[in-house]
Amino acid sequence: MLREDFPDDVLKLRPRKLRLGRDAERLLNDVCGTEGEHSESVHRNRLRPNAHSINAIRCADCGQIEYISRDYCRCGHYLAGQVMDEFLAWERGLVETRDRLAAAAGEKMKPVRWVGACGMPFIVWPLLHSVFSDGSTPLAIWLWLIPGFAILGLCALIETWITAARDASAHAVEAATFEQFLSERVPLPSH
C-alpha cells in the first residue's frame, strides 16, 4: 500500500554526498584520531581558527588566534572588550572620514554658491518687471529667465557632484552595523 502512495521518483532517491569544511574535517580527525598521533599542544593549536578567518581574532595579550565568539582567551585576556574597542575605533574612523569630507565639500561649495547668487538677478529682474509694469511684459524680458535657470541648474549639478562623496560617507556612518564591521575587519585573501 505504501508503494502506491509515493511517486516513483521518491522511491529512487539516492543519498547525497556531503563535503565538510576544512575546519570540521580537521576537528573530526583530531577527535577520532589515535592518542599517540598528536601531542597536547598540537591538538590545542589545531582547535584554533585560521588567522584569515572572519571568526578569528588575535589576542592582544598573548598573540594567539582565538574564535571571536569567545569572551575570554585561553590566557585569560578579555576578548569581547578587545572586539568592542576595535569596533569603536572603526566607527570613529568612519565618523572622522565623514567630517573630513564634509569640511572639504563645504570649502569647495563656497565659489559655487557665489556663482548661484550671481545668477539670481536674471530671475528676479523679469519677475519684478512683470509686477511693477502697467501692461503686459514683453517676451524679451521673460527670456532673461533662461540664463538664470541655466546658472542655477548648473550650480545644482556641481553641488550634487561635489557632495556625492560626503553623502555616501554619511550614509555609511548611519548604516554601520557590527556585522559590517566583522566582515570588513579581515580582508579576504586573494586567490
One Martini backbone bead per residue (centre of mass of N, CA, C, O) as a GRO file, in nm:
protein
  191
    1MET     BB    1   0.056   0.063  -0.021
    2LEU     BB    2   0.300   0.263  -0.003
    3ARG     BB    3   0.391   0.234  -0.302
    4GLU     BB    4   0.131   0.391  -0.415
    5ASP     BB    5   0.165   0.684  -0.273
    6PHE     BB    6   0.434   0.710  -0.420
    7PRO     BB    7   0.640   0.815  -0.628
    8ASP     BB    8   0.906   0.695  -0.813
    9ASP     BB    9   1.121   0.908  -0.730
   10VAL     BB   10   1.127   0.855  -0.423
   11LEU     BB   11   1.229   0.551  -0.445
   12LYS     BB   12   1.514   0.667  -0.607
   13LEU     BB   13   1.670   0.784  -0.391
   14ARG     BB   14   1.982   0.935  -0.320
   15PRO     BB   15   2.248   0.994  -0.160
   16ARG     BB   16   2.428   1.256  -0.060
   17LYS     BB   17   2.708   1.428  -0.076
   18LEU     BB   18   2.934   1.523   0.189
   19ARG     BB   19   3.108   1.832   0.254
   20LEU     BB   20   3.335   1.933   0.462
   21GLY     BB   21   3.504   2.142   0.613
   22ARG     BB   22   3.819   2.191   0.719
   23ASP     BB   23   3.752   2.233   1.020
   24ALA     BB   24   3.569   1.984   1.059
   25GLU     BB   25   3.773   1.771   0.964
   26ARG     BB   26   3.993   1.842   1.169
   27LEU     BB   27   3.822   1.789   1.421
   28LEU     BB   28   3.752   1.492   1.357
   29ASN     BB   29   4.045   1.393   1.343
   30ASP     BB   30   4.118   1.472   1.634
   31VAL     BB   31   3.897   1.306   1.780
   32CYS     BB   32   3.941   1.019   1.609
   33GLY     BB   33   4.215   0.994   1.670
   34THR     BB   34   4.493   0.900   1.799
   35GLU     BB   35   4.677   0.964   2.082
   36GLY     BB   36   4.984   0.932   1.958
   37GLU     BB   37   4.989   1.140   1.720
   38HIS     BB   38   4.925   1.379   1.924
   39SER     BB   39   4.984   1.637   2.094
   40GLU     BB   40   4.856   1.873   2.302
   41SER     BB   41   4.954   2.132   2.149
   42VAL     BB   42   4.858   2.053   1.867
   43HIS     BB   43   4.563   2.010   1.943
   44ARG     BB   44   4.512   2.302   2.041
   45ASN     BB   45   4.594   2.450   1.773
   46ARG     BB   46   4.376   2.306   1.588
   47LEU     BB   47   4.128   2.455   1.747
   48ARG     BB   48   4.208   2.694   1.602
   49PRO     BB   49   4.179   2.936   1.397
   50ASN     BB   50   4.227   3.102   1.134
   51ALA     BB   51   4.372   3.409   1.066
   52HIS     BB   52   4.168   3.473   0.796
   53SER     BB   53   3.920   3.466   0.958
   54ILE     BB   54   3.616   3.604   1.057
   55ASN     BB   55   3.629   3.429   1.347
   56ALA     BB   56   3.897   3.582   1.415
   57ILE     BB   57   4.136   3.661   1.685
   58ARG     BB   58   4.393   3.849   1.821
   59CYS     BB   59   4.553   3.849   2.099
   60ALA     BB   60   4.694   4.114   2.279
   61ASP     BB   61   4.853   3.945   2.493
   62CYS     BB   62   4.958   3.653   2.344
   63GLY     BB   63   4.890   3.623   2.008
   64GLN     BB   64   4.661   3.438   1.973
   65ILE     BB   65   4.422   3.252   1.814
   66GLU     BB   66   4.069   3.321   1.822
   67TYR     BB   67   3.753   3.317   1.878
   68ILE     BB   68   3.515   3.573   1.866
   69SER     BB   69   3.296   3.430   2.064
   70ARG     BB   70   3.486   3.463   2.284
   71ASP     BB   71   3.542   3.621   2.588
   72TYR     BB   72   3.801   3.445   2.648
   73CYS     BB   73   4.103   3.364   2.660
   74ARG     BB   74   4.331   3.119   2.751
   75CYS     BB   75   4.496   3.350   2.917
   76GLY     BB   76   4.243   3.567   3.019
   77HIS     BB   77   4.167   3.757   2.811
   78TYR     BB   78   3.940   4.012   2.705
   79LEU     BB   79   3.785   3.985   2.395
   80ALA     BB   80   3.523   4.154   2.390
   81GLY     BB   81   3.665   4.424   2.447
   82GLN     BB   82   3.850   4.419   2.199
   83VAL     BB   83   3.624   4.421   1.988
   84MET     BB   84   3.490   4.684   2.082
   85ASP     BB   85   3.738   4.863   2.036
   86GLU     BB   86   3.755   4.810   1.732
   87PHE     BB   87   3.471   4.913   1.663
   88LEU     BB   88   3.506   5.204   1.773
   89ALA     BB   89   3.746   5.274   1.587
   90TRP     BB   90   3.595   5.227   1.320
   91GLU     BB   91   3.368   5.432   1.373
   92ARG     BB   92   3.554   5.677   1.414
   93GLY     BB   93   3.670   5.665   1.126
   94LEU     BB   94   3.403   5.721   0.980
   95VAL     BB   95   3.349   5.999   1.112
   96GLU     BB   96   3.612   6.137   1.024
   97THR     BB   97   3.562   6.107   0.722
   98ARG     BB   98   3.298   6.263   0.711
   99ASP     BB   99   3.410   6.533   0.825
  100ARG     BB  100   3.629   6.577   0.610
  101LEU     BB  101   3.432   6.576   0.363
  102ALA     BB  102   3.252   6.810   0.462
  103ALA     BB  103   3.472   7.028   0.470
  104ALA     BB  104   3.558   7.004   0.172
  105ALA     BB  105   3.276   7.062   0.050
  106GLY     BB  106   3.238   7.344   0.177
  107GLU     BB  107   3.482   7.476   0.032
  108LYS     BB  108   3.386   7.407  -0.266
  109MET     BB  109   3.094   7.561  -0.239
  110LYS     BB  110   3.149   7.866  -0.225
  111PRO     BB  111   3.177   7.942  -0.533
  112VAL     BB  112   2.903   7.821  -0.618
  113ARG     BB  113   2.727   8.015  -0.452
  114TRP     BB  114   2.820   8.273  -0.594
  115VAL     BB  115   2.718   8.197  -0.875
  116GLY     BB  116   2.423   8.161  -0.789
  117ALA     BB  117   2.391   8.460  -0.698
  118CYS     BB  118   2.452   8.576  -0.987
  119GLY     BB  119   2.179   8.437  -1.112
  120MET     BB  120   1.937   8.591  -0.968
  121PRO     BB  121   1.886   8.850  -1.143
  122PHE     BB  122   1.765   8.686  -1.390
  123ILE     BB  123   1.501   8.623  -1.215
  124VAL     BB  124   1.411   8.888  -1.070
  125TRP     BB  125   1.373   9.097  -1.298
  126PRO     BB  126   1.117   8.982  -1.446
  127LEU     BB  127   0.936   8.978  -1.196
  128LEU     BB  128   0.949   9.282  -1.126
  129HIS     BB  129   0.851   9.387  -1.402
  130SER     BB  130   0.568   9.243  -1.394
  131VAL     BB  131   0.468   9.390  -1.134
  132PHE     BB  132   0.546   9.711  -1.221
  133SER     BB  133   0.392   9.699  -1.472
  134ASP     BB  134   0.117   9.796  -1.660
  135GLY     BB  135   0.147   9.582  -1.861
  136SER     BB  136   0.274   9.373  -2.054
  137THR     BB  137   0.532   9.151  -2.087
  138PRO     BB  138   0.783   9.102  -2.270
  139LEU     BB  139   0.970   8.849  -2.405
  140ALA     BB  140   1.256   8.965  -2.345
  141ILE     BB  141   1.224   8.953  -2.038
  142TRP     BB  142   1.169   8.639  -2.012
  143LEU     BB  143   1.455   8.552  -2.133
  144TRP     BB  144   1.614   8.607  -1.863
  145LEU     BB  145   1.550   8.326  -1.727
  146ILE     BB  146   1.740   8.128  -1.874
  147PRO     BB  147   2.019   8.197  -1.745
  148GLY     BB  148   1.929   8.158  -1.453
  149PHE     BB  149   1.849   7.855  -1.474
  150ALA     BB  150   2.122   7.758  -1.583
  151ILE     BB  151   2.295   7.843  -1.343
  152LEU     BB  152   2.136   7.690  -1.119
  153GLY     BB  153   2.156   7.409  -1.250
  154LEU     BB  154   2.466   7.393  -1.253
  155CYS     BB  155   2.500   7.427  -0.948
  156ALA     BB  156   2.341   7.170  -0.871
  157LEU     BB  157   2.527   6.969  -1.018
  158ILE     BB  158   2.788   7.044  -0.869
  159GLU     BB  159   2.684   6.984  -0.585
  160THR     BB  160   2.627   6.684  -0.633
  161TRP     BB  161   2.922   6.610  -0.709
  162ILE     BB  162   3.065   6.713  -0.448
  163THR     BB  163   2.856   6.561  -0.228
  164ALA     BB  164   2.873   6.250  -0.279
  165ALA     BB  165   3.093   6.156  -0.077
  166ARG     BB  166   2.960   6.271   0.177
  167ASP     BB  167   2.690   6.113   0.154
  168ALA     BB  168   2.815   5.828   0.154
  169SER     BB  169   2.950   5.857   0.431
  170ALA     BB  170   2.692   5.917   0.592
  171HIS     BB  171   2.555   5.649   0.521
  172ALA     BB  172   2.773   5.464   0.644
  173VAL     BB  173   2.733   5.564   0.936
  174GLU     BB  174   2.426   5.497   0.962
  175ALA     BB  175   2.473   5.177   0.853
  176ALA     BB  176   2.644   5.082   1.076
  177THR     BB  177   2.756   4.757   1.175
  178PHE     BB  178   2.879   4.483   1.328
  179GLU     BB  179   2.874   4.295   1.079
  180GLN     BB  180   3.035   4.485   0.897
  181PHE     BB  181   3.286   4.490   1.069
  182LEU     BB  182   3.345   4.184   1.051
  183SER     BB  183   3.373   4.181   0.732
  184GLU     BB  184   3.608   4.423   0.726
  185ARG     BB  185   3.848   4.330   0.925
  186VAL     BB  186   3.896   4.089   0.718
  187PRO     BB  187   4.073   4.025   0.460
  188LEU     BB  188   4.054   3.872   0.174
  189PRO     BB  189   4.206   3.637   0.017
  190SER     BB  190   4.383   3.593  -0.260
  191HIS     BB  191   4.348   3.362  -0.551
   0.00000   0.00000   0.00000
